[in-house]
Structures are given as C-alpha cells and as structure tokens.
Short mmCIF file of C-alpha atoms in Angstrom, two decimals:
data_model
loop_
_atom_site.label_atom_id
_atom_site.label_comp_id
_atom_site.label_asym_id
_atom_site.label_seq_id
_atom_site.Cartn_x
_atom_site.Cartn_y
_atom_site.Cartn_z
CA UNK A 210 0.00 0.00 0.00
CA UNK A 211 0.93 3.58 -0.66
CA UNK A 212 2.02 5.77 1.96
CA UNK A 213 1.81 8.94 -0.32
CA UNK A 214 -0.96 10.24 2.01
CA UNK A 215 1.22 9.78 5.50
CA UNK A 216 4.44 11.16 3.29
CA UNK A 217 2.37 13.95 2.41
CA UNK A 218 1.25 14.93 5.86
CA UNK A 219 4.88 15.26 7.08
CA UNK A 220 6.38 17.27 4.46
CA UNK A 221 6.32 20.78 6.94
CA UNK A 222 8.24 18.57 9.39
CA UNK A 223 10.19 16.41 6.64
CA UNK A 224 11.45 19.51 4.43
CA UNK A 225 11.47 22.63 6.69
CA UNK A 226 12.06 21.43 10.25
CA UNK A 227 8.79 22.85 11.30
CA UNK A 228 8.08 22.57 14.80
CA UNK A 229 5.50 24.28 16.93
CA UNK A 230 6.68 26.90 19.66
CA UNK A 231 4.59 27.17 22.74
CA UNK A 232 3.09 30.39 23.20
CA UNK A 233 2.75 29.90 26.89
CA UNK A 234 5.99 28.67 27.93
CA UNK A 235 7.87 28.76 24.66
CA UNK A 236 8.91 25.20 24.40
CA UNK A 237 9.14 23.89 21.04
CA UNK A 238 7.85 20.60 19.63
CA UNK A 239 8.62 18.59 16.98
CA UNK A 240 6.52 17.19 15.19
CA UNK A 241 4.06 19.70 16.57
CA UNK A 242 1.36 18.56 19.00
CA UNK A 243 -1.81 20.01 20.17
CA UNK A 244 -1.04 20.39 23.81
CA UNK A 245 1.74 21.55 25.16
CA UNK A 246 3.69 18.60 27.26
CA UNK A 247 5.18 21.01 29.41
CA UNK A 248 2.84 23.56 30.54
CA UNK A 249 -0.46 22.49 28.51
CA UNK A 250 -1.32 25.28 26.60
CA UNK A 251 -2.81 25.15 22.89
CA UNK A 252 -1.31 28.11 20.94
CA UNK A 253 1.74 27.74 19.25
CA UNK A 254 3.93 29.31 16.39
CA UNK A 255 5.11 27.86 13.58
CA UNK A 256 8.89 27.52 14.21
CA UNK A 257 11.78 26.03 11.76
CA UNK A 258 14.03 24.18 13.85
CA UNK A 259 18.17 25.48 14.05
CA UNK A 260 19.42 23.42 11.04
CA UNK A 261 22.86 22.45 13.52
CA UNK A 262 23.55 20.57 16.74
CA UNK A 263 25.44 18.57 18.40
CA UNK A 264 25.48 14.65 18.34
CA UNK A 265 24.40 13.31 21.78
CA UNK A 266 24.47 9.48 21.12
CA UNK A 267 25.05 7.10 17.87
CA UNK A 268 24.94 3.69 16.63
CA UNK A 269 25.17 1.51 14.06
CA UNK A 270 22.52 -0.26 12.27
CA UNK A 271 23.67 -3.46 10.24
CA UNK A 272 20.57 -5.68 10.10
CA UNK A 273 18.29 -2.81 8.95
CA UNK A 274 14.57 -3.32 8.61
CA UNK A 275 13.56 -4.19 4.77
CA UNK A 276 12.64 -0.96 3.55
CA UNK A 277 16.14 0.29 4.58
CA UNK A 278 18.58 -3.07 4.06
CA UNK A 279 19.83 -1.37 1.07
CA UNK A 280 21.36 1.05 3.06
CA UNK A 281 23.32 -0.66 5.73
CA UNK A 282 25.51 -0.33 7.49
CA UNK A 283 23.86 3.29 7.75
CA UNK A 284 24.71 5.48 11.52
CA UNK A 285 21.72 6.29 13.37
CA UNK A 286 22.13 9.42 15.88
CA UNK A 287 19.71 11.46 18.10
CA UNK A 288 20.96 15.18 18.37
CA UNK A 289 20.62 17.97 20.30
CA UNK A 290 20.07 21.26 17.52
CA UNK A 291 20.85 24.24 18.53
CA UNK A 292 17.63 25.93 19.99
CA UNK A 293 17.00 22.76 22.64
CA UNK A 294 15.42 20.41 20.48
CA UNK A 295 16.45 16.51 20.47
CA UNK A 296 16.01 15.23 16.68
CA UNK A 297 16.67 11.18 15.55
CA UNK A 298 17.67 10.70 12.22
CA UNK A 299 20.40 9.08 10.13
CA UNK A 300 23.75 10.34 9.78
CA UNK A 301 25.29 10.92 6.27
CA UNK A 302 28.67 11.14 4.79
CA UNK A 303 30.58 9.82 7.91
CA UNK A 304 33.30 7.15 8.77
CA UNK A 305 31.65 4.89 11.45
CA UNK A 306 35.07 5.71 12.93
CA UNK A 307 34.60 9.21 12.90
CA UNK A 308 31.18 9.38 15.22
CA UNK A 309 31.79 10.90 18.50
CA UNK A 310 29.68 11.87 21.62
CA UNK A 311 29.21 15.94 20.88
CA UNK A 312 30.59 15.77 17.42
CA UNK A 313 28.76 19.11 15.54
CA UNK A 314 26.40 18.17 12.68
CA UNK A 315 24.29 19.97 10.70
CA UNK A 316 20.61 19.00 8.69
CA UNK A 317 20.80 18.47 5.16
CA UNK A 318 18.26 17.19 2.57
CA UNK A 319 18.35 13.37 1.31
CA UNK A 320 16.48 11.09 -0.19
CA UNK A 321 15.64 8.77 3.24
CA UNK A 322 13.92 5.79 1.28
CA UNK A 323 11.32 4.74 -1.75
CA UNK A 324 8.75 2.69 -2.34
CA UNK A 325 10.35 0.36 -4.83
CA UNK A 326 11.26 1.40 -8.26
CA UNK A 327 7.46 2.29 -8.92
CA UNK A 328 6.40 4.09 -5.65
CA UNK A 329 7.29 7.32 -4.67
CA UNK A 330 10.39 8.65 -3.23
CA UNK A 331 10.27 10.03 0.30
CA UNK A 332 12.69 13.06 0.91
CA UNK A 333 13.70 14.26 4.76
CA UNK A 334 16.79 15.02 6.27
CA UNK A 335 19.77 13.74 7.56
CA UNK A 336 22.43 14.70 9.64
CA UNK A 337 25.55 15.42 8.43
CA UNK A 338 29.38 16.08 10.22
CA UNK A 339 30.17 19.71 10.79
CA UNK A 340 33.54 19.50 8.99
CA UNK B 66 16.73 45.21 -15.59
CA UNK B 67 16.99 41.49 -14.09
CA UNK B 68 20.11 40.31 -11.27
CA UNK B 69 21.31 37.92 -10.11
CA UNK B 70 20.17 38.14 -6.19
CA UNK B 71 21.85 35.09 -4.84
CA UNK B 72 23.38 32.00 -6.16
CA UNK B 73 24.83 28.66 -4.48
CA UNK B 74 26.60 25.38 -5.63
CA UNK B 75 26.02 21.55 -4.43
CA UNK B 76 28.33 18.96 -4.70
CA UNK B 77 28.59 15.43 -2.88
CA UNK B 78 31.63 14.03 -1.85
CA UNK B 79 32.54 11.31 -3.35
CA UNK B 80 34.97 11.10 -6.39
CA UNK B 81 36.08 8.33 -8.94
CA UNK B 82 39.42 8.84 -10.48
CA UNK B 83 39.79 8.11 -14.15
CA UNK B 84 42.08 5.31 -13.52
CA UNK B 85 39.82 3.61 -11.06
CA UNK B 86 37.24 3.44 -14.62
CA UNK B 87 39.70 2.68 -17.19
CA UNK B 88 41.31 -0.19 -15.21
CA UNK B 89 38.11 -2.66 -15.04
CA UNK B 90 37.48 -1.53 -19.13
CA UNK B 91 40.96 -1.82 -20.05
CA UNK B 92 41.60 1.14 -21.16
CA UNK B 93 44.62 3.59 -21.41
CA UNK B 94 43.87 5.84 -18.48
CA UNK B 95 46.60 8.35 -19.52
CA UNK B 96 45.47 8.74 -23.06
CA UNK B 97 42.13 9.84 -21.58
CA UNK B 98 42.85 11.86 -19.04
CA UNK B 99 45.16 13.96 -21.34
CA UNK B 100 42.60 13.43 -24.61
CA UNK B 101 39.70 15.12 -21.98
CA UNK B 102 41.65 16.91 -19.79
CA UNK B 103 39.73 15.01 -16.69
CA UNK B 104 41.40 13.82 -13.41
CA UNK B 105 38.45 12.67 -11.47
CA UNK B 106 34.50 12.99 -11.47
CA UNK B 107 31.74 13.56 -8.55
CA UNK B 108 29.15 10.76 -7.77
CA UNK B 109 26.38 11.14 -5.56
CA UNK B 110 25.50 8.64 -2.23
CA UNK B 111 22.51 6.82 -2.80
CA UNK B 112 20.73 9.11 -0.91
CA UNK B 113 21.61 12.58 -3.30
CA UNK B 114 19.55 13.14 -6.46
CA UNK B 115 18.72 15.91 -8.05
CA UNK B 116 15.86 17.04 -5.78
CA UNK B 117 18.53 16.93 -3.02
CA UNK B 118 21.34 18.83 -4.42
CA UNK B 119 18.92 21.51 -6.12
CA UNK B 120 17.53 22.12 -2.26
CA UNK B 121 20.72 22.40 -0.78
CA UNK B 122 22.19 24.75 -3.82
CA UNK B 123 18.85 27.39 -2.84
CA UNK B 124 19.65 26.50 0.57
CA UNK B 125 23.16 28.16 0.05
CA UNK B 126 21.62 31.01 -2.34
CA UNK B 127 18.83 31.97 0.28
CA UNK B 128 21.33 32.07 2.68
CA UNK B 129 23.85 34.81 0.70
CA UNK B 130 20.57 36.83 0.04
CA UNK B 131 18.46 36.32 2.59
CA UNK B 132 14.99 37.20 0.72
CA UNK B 133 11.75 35.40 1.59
CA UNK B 134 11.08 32.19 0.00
CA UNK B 135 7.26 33.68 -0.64
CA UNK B 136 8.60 36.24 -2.87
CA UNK B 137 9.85 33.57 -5.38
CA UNK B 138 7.07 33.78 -8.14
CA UNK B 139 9.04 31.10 -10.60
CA UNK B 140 10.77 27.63 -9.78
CA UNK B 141 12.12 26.55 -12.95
CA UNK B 142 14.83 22.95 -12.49
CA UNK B 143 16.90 22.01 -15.66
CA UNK B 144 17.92 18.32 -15.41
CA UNK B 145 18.39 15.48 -17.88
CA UNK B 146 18.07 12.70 -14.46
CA UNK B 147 14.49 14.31 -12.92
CA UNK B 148 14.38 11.35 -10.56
CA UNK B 149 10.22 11.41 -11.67
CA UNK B 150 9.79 10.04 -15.57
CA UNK B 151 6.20 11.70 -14.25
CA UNK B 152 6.21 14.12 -11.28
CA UNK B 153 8.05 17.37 -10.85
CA UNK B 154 11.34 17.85 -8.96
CA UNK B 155 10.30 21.63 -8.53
CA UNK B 156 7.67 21.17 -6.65
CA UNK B 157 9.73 18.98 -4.05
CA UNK B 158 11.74 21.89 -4.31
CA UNK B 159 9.63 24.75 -3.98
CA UNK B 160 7.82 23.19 -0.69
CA UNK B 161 11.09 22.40 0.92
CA UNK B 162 12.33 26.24 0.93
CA UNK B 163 9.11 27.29 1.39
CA UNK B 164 8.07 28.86 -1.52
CA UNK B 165 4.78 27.32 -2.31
CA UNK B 166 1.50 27.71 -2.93
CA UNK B 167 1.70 31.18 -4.76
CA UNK B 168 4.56 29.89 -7.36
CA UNK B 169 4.84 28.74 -11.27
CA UNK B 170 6.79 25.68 -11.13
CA UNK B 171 8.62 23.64 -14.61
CA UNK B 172 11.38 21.04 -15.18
CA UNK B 173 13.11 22.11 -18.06
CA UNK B 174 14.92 19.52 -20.05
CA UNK B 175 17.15 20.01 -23.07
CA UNK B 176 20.49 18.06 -22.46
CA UNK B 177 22.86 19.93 -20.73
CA UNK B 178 21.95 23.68 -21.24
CA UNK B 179 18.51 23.01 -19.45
CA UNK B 180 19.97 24.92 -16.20
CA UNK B 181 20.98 28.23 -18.40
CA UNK B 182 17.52 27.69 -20.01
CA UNK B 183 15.88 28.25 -16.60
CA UNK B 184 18.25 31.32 -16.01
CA UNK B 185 17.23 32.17 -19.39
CA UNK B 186 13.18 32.47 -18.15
CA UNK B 187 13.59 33.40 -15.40
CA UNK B 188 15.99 36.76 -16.51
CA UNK B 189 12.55 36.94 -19.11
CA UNK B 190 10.21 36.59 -16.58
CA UNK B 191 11.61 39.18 -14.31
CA UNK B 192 12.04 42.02 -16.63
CA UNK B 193 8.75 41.43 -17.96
CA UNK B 194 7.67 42.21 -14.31
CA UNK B 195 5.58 38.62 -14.05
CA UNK B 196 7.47 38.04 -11.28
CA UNK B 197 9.59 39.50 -8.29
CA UNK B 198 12.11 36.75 -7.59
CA UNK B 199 12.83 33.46 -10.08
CA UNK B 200 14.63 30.45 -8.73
CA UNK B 201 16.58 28.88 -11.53
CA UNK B 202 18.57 25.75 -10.97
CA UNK B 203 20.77 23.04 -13.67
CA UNK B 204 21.71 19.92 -11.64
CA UNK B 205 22.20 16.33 -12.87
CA UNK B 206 23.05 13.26 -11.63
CA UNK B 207 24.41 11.98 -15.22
CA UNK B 208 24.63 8.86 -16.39
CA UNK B 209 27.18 7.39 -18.96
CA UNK B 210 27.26 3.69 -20.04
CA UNK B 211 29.52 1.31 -18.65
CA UNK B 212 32.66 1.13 -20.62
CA UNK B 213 31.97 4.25 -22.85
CA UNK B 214 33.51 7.82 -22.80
CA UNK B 215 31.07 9.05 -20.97
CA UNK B 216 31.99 7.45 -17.84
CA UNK B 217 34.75 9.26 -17.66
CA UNK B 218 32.79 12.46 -17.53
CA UNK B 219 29.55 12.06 -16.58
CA UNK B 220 29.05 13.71 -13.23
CA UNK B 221 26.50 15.21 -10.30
CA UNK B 222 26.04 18.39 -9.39
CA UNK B 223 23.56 21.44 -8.52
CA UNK B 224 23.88 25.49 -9.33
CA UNK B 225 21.04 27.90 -7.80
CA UNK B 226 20.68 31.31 -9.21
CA UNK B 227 17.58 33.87 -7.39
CA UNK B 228 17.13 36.46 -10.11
CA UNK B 229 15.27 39.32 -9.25
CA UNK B 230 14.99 42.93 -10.61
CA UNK B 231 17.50 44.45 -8.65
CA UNK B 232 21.11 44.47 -9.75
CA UNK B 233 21.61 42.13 -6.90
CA UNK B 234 25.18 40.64 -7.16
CA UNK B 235 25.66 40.65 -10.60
CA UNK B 236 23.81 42.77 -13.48
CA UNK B 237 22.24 40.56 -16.26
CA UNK B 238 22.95 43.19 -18.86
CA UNK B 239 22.35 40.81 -22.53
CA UNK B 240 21.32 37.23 -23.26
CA UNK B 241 21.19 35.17 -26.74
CA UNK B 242 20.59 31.62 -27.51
CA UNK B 243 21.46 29.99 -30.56
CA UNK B 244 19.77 26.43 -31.90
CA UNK B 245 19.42 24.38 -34.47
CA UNK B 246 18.52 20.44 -34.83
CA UNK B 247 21.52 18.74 -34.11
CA UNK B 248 21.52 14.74 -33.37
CA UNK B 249 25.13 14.80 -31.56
CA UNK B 250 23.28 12.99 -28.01
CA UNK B 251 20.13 11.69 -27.42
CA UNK B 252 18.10 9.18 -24.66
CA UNK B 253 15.16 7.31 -26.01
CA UNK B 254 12.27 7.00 -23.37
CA UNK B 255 12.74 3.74 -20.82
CA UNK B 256 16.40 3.99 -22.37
CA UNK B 257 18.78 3.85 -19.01
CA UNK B 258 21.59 5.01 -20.93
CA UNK B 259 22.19 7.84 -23.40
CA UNK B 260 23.74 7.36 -26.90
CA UNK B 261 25.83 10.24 -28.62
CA UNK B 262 27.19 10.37 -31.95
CA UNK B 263 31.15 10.15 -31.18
CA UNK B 264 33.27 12.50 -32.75
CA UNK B 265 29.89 14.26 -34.21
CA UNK B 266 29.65 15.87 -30.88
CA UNK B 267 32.59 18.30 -31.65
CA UNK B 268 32.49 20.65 -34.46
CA UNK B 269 28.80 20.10 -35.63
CA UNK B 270 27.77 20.42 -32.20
CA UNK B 271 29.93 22.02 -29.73
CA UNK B 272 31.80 24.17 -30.97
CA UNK B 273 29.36 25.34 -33.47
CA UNK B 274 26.93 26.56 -30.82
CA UNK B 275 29.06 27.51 -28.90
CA UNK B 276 31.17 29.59 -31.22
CA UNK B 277 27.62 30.78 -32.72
CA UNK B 278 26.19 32.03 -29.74
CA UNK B 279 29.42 33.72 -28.39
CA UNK B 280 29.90 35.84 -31.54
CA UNK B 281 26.01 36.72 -32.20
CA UNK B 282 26.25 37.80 -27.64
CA UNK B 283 29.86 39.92 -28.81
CA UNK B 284 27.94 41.44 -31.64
CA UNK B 285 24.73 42.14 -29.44
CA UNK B 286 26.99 43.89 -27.07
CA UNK B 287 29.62 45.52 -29.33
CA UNK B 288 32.39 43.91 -27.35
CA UNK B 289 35.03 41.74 -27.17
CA UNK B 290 36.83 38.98 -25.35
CA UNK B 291 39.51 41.26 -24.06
CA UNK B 292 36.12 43.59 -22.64
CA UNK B 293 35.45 40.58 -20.27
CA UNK B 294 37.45 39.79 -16.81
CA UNK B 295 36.18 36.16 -17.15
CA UNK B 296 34.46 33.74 -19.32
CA UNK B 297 32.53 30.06 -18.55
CA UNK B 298 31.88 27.55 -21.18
CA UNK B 299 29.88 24.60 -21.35
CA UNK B 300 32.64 21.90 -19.51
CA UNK B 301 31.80 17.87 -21.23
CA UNK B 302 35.53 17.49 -20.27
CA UNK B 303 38.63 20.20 -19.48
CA UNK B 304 39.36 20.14 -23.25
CA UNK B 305 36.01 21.81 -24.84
CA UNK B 306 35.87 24.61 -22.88
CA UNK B 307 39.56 26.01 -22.91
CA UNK B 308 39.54 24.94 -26.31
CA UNK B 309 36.21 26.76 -27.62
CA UNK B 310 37.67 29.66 -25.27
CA UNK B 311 40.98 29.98 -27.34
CA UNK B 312 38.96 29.88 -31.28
CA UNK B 313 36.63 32.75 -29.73
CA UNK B 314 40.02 34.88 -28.70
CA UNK B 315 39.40 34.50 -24.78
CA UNK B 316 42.75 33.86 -22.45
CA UNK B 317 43.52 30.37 -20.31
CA UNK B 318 43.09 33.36 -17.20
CA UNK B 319 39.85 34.41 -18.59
CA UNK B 320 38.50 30.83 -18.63
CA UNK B 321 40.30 29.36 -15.32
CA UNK B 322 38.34 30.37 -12.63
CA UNK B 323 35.27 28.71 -13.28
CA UNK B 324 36.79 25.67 -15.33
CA UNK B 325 35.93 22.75 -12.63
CA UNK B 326 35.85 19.70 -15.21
CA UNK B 327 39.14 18.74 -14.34
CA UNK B 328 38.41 17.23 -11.00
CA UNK B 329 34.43 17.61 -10.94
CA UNK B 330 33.67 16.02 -14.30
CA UNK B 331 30.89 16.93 -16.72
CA UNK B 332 27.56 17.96 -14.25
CA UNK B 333 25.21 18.35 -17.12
CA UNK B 334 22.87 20.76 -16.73
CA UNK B 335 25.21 22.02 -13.64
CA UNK B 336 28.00 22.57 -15.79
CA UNK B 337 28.29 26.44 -16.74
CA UNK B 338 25.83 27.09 -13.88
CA UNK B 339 28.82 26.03 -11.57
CA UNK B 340 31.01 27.52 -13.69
CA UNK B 341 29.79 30.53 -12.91
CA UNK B 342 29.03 30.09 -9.28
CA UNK B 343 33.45 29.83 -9.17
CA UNK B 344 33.61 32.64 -11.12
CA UNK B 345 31.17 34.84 -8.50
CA UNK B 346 33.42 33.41 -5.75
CA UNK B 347 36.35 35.32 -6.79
CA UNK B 348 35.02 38.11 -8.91
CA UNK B 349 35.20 41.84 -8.03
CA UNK B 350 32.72 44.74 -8.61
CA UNK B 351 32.68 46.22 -12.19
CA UNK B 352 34.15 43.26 -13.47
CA UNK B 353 32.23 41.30 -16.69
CA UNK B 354 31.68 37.76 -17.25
CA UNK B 355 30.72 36.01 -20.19
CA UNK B 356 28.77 32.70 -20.14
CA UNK B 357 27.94 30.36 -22.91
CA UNK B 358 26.06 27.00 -22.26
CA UNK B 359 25.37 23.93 -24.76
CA UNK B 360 23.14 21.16 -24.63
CA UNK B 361 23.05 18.69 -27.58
CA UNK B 362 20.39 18.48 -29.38
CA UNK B 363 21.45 21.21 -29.86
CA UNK B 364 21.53 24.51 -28.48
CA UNK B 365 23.81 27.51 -26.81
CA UNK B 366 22.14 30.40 -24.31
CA UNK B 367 24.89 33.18 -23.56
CA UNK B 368 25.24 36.03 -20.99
CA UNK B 369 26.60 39.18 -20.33
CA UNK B 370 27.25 39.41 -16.55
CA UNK B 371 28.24 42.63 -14.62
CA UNK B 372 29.29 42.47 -10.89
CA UNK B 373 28.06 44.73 -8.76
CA UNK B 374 30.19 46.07 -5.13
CA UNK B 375 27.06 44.15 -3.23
CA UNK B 376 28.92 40.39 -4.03
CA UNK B 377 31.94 40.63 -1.98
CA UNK B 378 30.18 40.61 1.48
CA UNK B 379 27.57 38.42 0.51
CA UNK B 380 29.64 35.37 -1.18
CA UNK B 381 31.03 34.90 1.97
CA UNK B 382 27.77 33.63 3.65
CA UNK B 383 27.11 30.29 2.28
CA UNK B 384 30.41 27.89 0.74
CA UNK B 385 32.35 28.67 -1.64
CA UNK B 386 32.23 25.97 -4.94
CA UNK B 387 36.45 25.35 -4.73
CA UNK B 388 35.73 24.45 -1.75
CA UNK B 389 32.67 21.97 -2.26
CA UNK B 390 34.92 20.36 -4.78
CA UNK B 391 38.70 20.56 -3.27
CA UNK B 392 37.85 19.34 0.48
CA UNK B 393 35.81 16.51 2.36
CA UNK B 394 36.25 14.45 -0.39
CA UNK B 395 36.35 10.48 -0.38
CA UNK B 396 37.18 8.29 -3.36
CA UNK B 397 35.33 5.25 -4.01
CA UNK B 398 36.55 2.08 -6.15
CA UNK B 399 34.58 1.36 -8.87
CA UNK B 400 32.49 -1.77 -7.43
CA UNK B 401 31.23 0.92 -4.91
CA UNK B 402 30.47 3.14 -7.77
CA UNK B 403 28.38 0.57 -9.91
CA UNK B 404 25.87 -0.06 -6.28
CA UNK B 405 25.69 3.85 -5.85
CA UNK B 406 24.79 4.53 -9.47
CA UNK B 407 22.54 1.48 -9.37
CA UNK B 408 24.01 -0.08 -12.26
CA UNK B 409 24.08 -3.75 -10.43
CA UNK B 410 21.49 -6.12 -11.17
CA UNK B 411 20.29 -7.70 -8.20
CA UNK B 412 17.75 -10.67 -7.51
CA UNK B 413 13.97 -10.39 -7.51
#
C-alpha cells in the first residue's frame, strides 16, 4: 500500500524542520502537537528548527529493517540542535570511525527511502558532520 | 533590468578517479585523461539526487541573500536525471524552501543547457515584471554507459541562481541563444543510458553553438573577449571549454576560474551554472563575465554578466564551490560506484 498520504502529511516537518513553539511557555515541539507537554497550553507558532547541533548518542545499524537493508551499514544518531530540540535521524557522509559523543552536525536534505522502483520517493533530512 | 540576487553550488563528496574506470574496461587511463583533460568525477551517495542537491544549492543562495522564499514567483529545475519520468522535482523543491502555494513551477529539459535555459526564463520573466524573484537551478546526476567515454565524464552536481529585478550581485545586462537540430546525443524514453554520436559531438555540435552564440552575444553587445574579466563555457571534459575559449580569442586566465571539469567532471545541466558560481566566488565589482552554455540536441544560451560592489560581502555567507569540490572528499573504487549509481542487477 501507498504511503503517499502519511508522506504527504509530514512534508512541513520532513522539508522545513517545522516545529511548533509554545506560546505559553515557549517550548518547542517537533513534530508539533496540540497540547503543550510542558505547561499544557494550545497556541503555538510555527517555528523552523536550528538546522545544527550537536550529536548526543550514535549507533550503528547493520541488520536494517527491509525498507532500509539497502542502506546498511547506515549510523543512526539522536541530536541535540541548537535551539534545545532533540532530533533522531540518520547520519550521512561519515566514517563509522569518525562518530563521536558531541561531534557538531548539521541538517541536510536526502532522499531517506522509496517505495520500490514504482512508488514514490520520500525526501527528509539527515544529519551530516560539521567539517 | 533582471540580477542575479543570490546563487549557491552543491556537490557530494565522493569522487572516482579516471584510472579507477579505465582499469576494469581496459583502457589507457593516460590517453584519456590527457585526450579530456579530466582527473576525477563527482558521484552522488545513494541518498543525493537531483531534488537533493537543487535544495541544498537554494539553501546556500537563500542564505547569501536572505529574501523570503514567498517572494519567489518562478521555480524553474533544468535536469536530464528528474528522478520522476512523471512528477516534478520543482515542486519537491519549492515546498522544501518554502516557496509554495503562490509559485509557477517547470522542469526544463534540453540536455545539458537546461539549467541556463531556466536562467534564461527566469531573466525573461523578471524584466517582464511577471514576477519579483525566479529560482533557476541546472543539476544532474548523469549517467554514462559502462565502458563508454562518458563514464569518464559524466558527473552530479547542482547550481542555484535567485534572479530578481535588482542588480543584486551581478547585473544581467544581454542574453542570446542559438539552436538548431543537431543529433550529436540523445536518450530514447525507458532507455537507461544515453547514446551520442562520437566525434559528431565536436564541431557540428559544440563548438558550433558555442562559437555561434558567443559571436552573435559579442555582436549584441559591441564587445570583445579582451572587454570581459572572465568567461565560462559549457565543460563535457577540461578540453572543450579552454579549447572553444581559445577559437573565440578569450585567455587560459579568462577561462580558469570557473573551469571545474578537471576534478568535478561533466555535471550536465550544472555545468556552466557552476562555472559561474566559481567565477562569483572570486570576482570583483565592475568586473564582466561572459557565459555560454550547450546542450546537444542542440543549443547555446549566452550572458553578459556585470558584478556589482554588493557580491563581496555576501559570497562569503554560504560555501564557496572550490571548496565543495577541493575538500571533504572520499574516493570510491569502482564496485562501490556501480551499487551507488545502481548499475548492479540484483535478484527479484
């Protein structure tokens, strides 16, 4: 089955970091949500996330699930950006040998996976060393 | 009169040296790397196409002019690898710097000059006063066939221009394009791999257009090569450009600065647009570039640049192309080359 619809719904998160800044207590989210898990309020403002950060753990996937075997080994890290926010995604362009605890990396746009070589292909970002 | 506003240059990391090619085909890797004048070529990870690159060239040309993506009225892509046969790669684009809804969007195709074609609208577009900004962008993630010249060559790579009608960085003072119907290099639909027509690709072709357009743009302008601080030419290998460059009277100096083929390979519809992104890097104000494209099929577009004293503080915001192409690079052998370019057949 398609997942053009799901794809679709993410693209503000998926292309342009979009997250949703509290208007009460000015915490962001991401992906947005409708209440606030820190002080429960329901206003926010559209927000693009700081495109660098820091790497605050890593690993290495080598038995990938099947719509990403292709890929492996790929590194999989969840940073801290700039502005406070903790993002998981993939880390490009890097020598396993190279990842480090606090190691500066910045977003950039990839293709993260397709649907076969019929379905659509499903862009997002990556993290990428700070070099 | 139309600008250029901002402009920026992608290129992925990973390289292929000639030798690395010519060893599993058996060929004479001197002889070609003196016959084209080529060193090395970019490839892109599986994960870069050229919906990626094109992204992270605006990225880099919002960044040096900081306008609002809403303001962009026109995103026009020239590619000959649109990773879509049916679906545009502007649109990907266009939502990803946050330029949509209010926007005309088109992928241009037309070999390689399909980048300067969008440069070519969008300048069109802008003085016509359709629009306030135009994002115009040649990338390509070429292809050549295993074993054949083009392999050598064929290379990936993104230029973003934001042309607006301010004088912006650089003054778009003339244009001309020059065509006729010329079968030098062609890809037949569902065809993975494009044919060309050998030596037919020189005179007839290149240098032809080339040559054609240049004079018809130094007539236009009542000017000559020695008018000009620097000049890009299409790039298919080193040897074309400097070579086209010398029969139209312009100096190895002139040409230099934005002559990547060397150690970037040809990138297509990227090819003079990164050209000239070099040549922005290190021009000064008042200084004139000249800029012809080709794509086969076969065509030229030319331009008359002027810089303006507003590029010097602005290049410096976003990455310079030398440096895209001269660090953070990683050479692959060619086994890993064949997986990233997807030209391994694997089981069902």
């Amino acid at each position: 089955m398609s997942t053009s619809a799901r794809y679709w719904r993410e693209i503000p998160q998926r292309y342009r970091y979009e997250g949703a800044k509290c208007k009460g207590c000015g915490e962001i989210s991401f992906p947005p949500r409708i209440v606030c898990k820190s002080c429960g309020g329901r206003e926010f403002d559209t927000v693009e996330l700081a495109k660098q950060g820091k790497l605050l753990t890593h690993t290495v996937i080598r038995v990938g699930p099947s719509q990403f075997a292709d890929q492996t080994p790929y590194a999989v890290g969840v940073a801290e950006l700039d502005d406070g926010v903790r993002l998981t995604a993939q880390i490009a362009d890097v020598d396993f040998d190279e990842l480090k605890v606090g190691m500066p990396v910045k977003l950039e746009f990839r293709k993260v996976r397709d649907e076969g070589e019929a379905g659509i292909i499903c862009y997002g970002y990556k993290f990428v060393p700070v070099r | 009169m139309a600008g250029i506003i901002g402009y920026g240059a992608y290129i992925p990391r990973n390289r292929i040296k000639v030798e690395e090619i010519a060893k599993v085909w058996g060929a004479d890797a001197p002889s070609y790397k003196k016959g084209l004048m080529l060193r090395e070529k970019s490839v892109p990870s599986p994960d870069q196409d050229v919906i990626t690159m094109s992204v992270e060239a605006t990225r880099s040309a919002l960044t040096r002019c900081g306008i609002d993506a809403k303001k962009i009225g026109a995103v026009y892509i020239g590619s000959e690898s649109h990773p879509y046969a049916v679906k545009p790669s502007g649109t990907v684009v266009a939502e990803a710097i946050g330029a949509t809804p209010d926007c005309h969007c088109v992928d241009f195709e037309f070999a390689c000059k399909a980048g300067s074609e969008a440069m070519f609208v969008c300048m069109g577009l802008v003085d016509a006063g359709a629009i306030e900004y135009g994002l115009a962008i040649g990338a390509d993630t070429s292809q050549g066939a295993p074993g054949d010249a083009l392999e050598y060559s064929a290379a990936a790579g993104a230029a973003a221009y934001i042309i607006g009608k301010d004088d912006g960085v650089a003054k778009m003072l003339a244009t001309h394009s020059f065509m006729t119907d010329t079968p030098d290099f062609w890809r037949r639909e569902y065809m993975h791999y494009p044919r060309h027509a050998g030596r037919f690709t020189g005179e007839p072709a290149y240098f032809k257009h080339v040559t054609g357009c240049a004079n018809a743009l130094l007539e236009k302008t009542n000017s000559k090569p020695s008018d000009y601080a620097y000049a890009v030419f299409h790039q298919p290998n080193g040897k074309f450009p400097m070579r086209v460059g010398k029969m139209l009277g312009f100096t190895k100096e002139q040409i230099e600065p934005g002559w990547l083929a060397p150690t970037l390979g040809n990138t297509y519809s990227g090819s003079s647009p990164m050209g000239l992104t070099a040549t922005l890097d290190v021009a000064k104000p008042g200084d004139k570039i000249f800029m012809v494209s080709y794509g086969s099929g076969a065509g030229s577009d030319g331009f008359v640049f002027e810089v303006t004293d507003a590029l010097p503080k602005m290049r410096e915001k976003a990455p310079f192309t030398r440096t895209l192409l001269d660090e953070n690079k990683v050479y692959i052998d060619y086994g890993t080359y064949t997986k990233y370019r997807g030209k391994i057949r694997k089981g069902e």
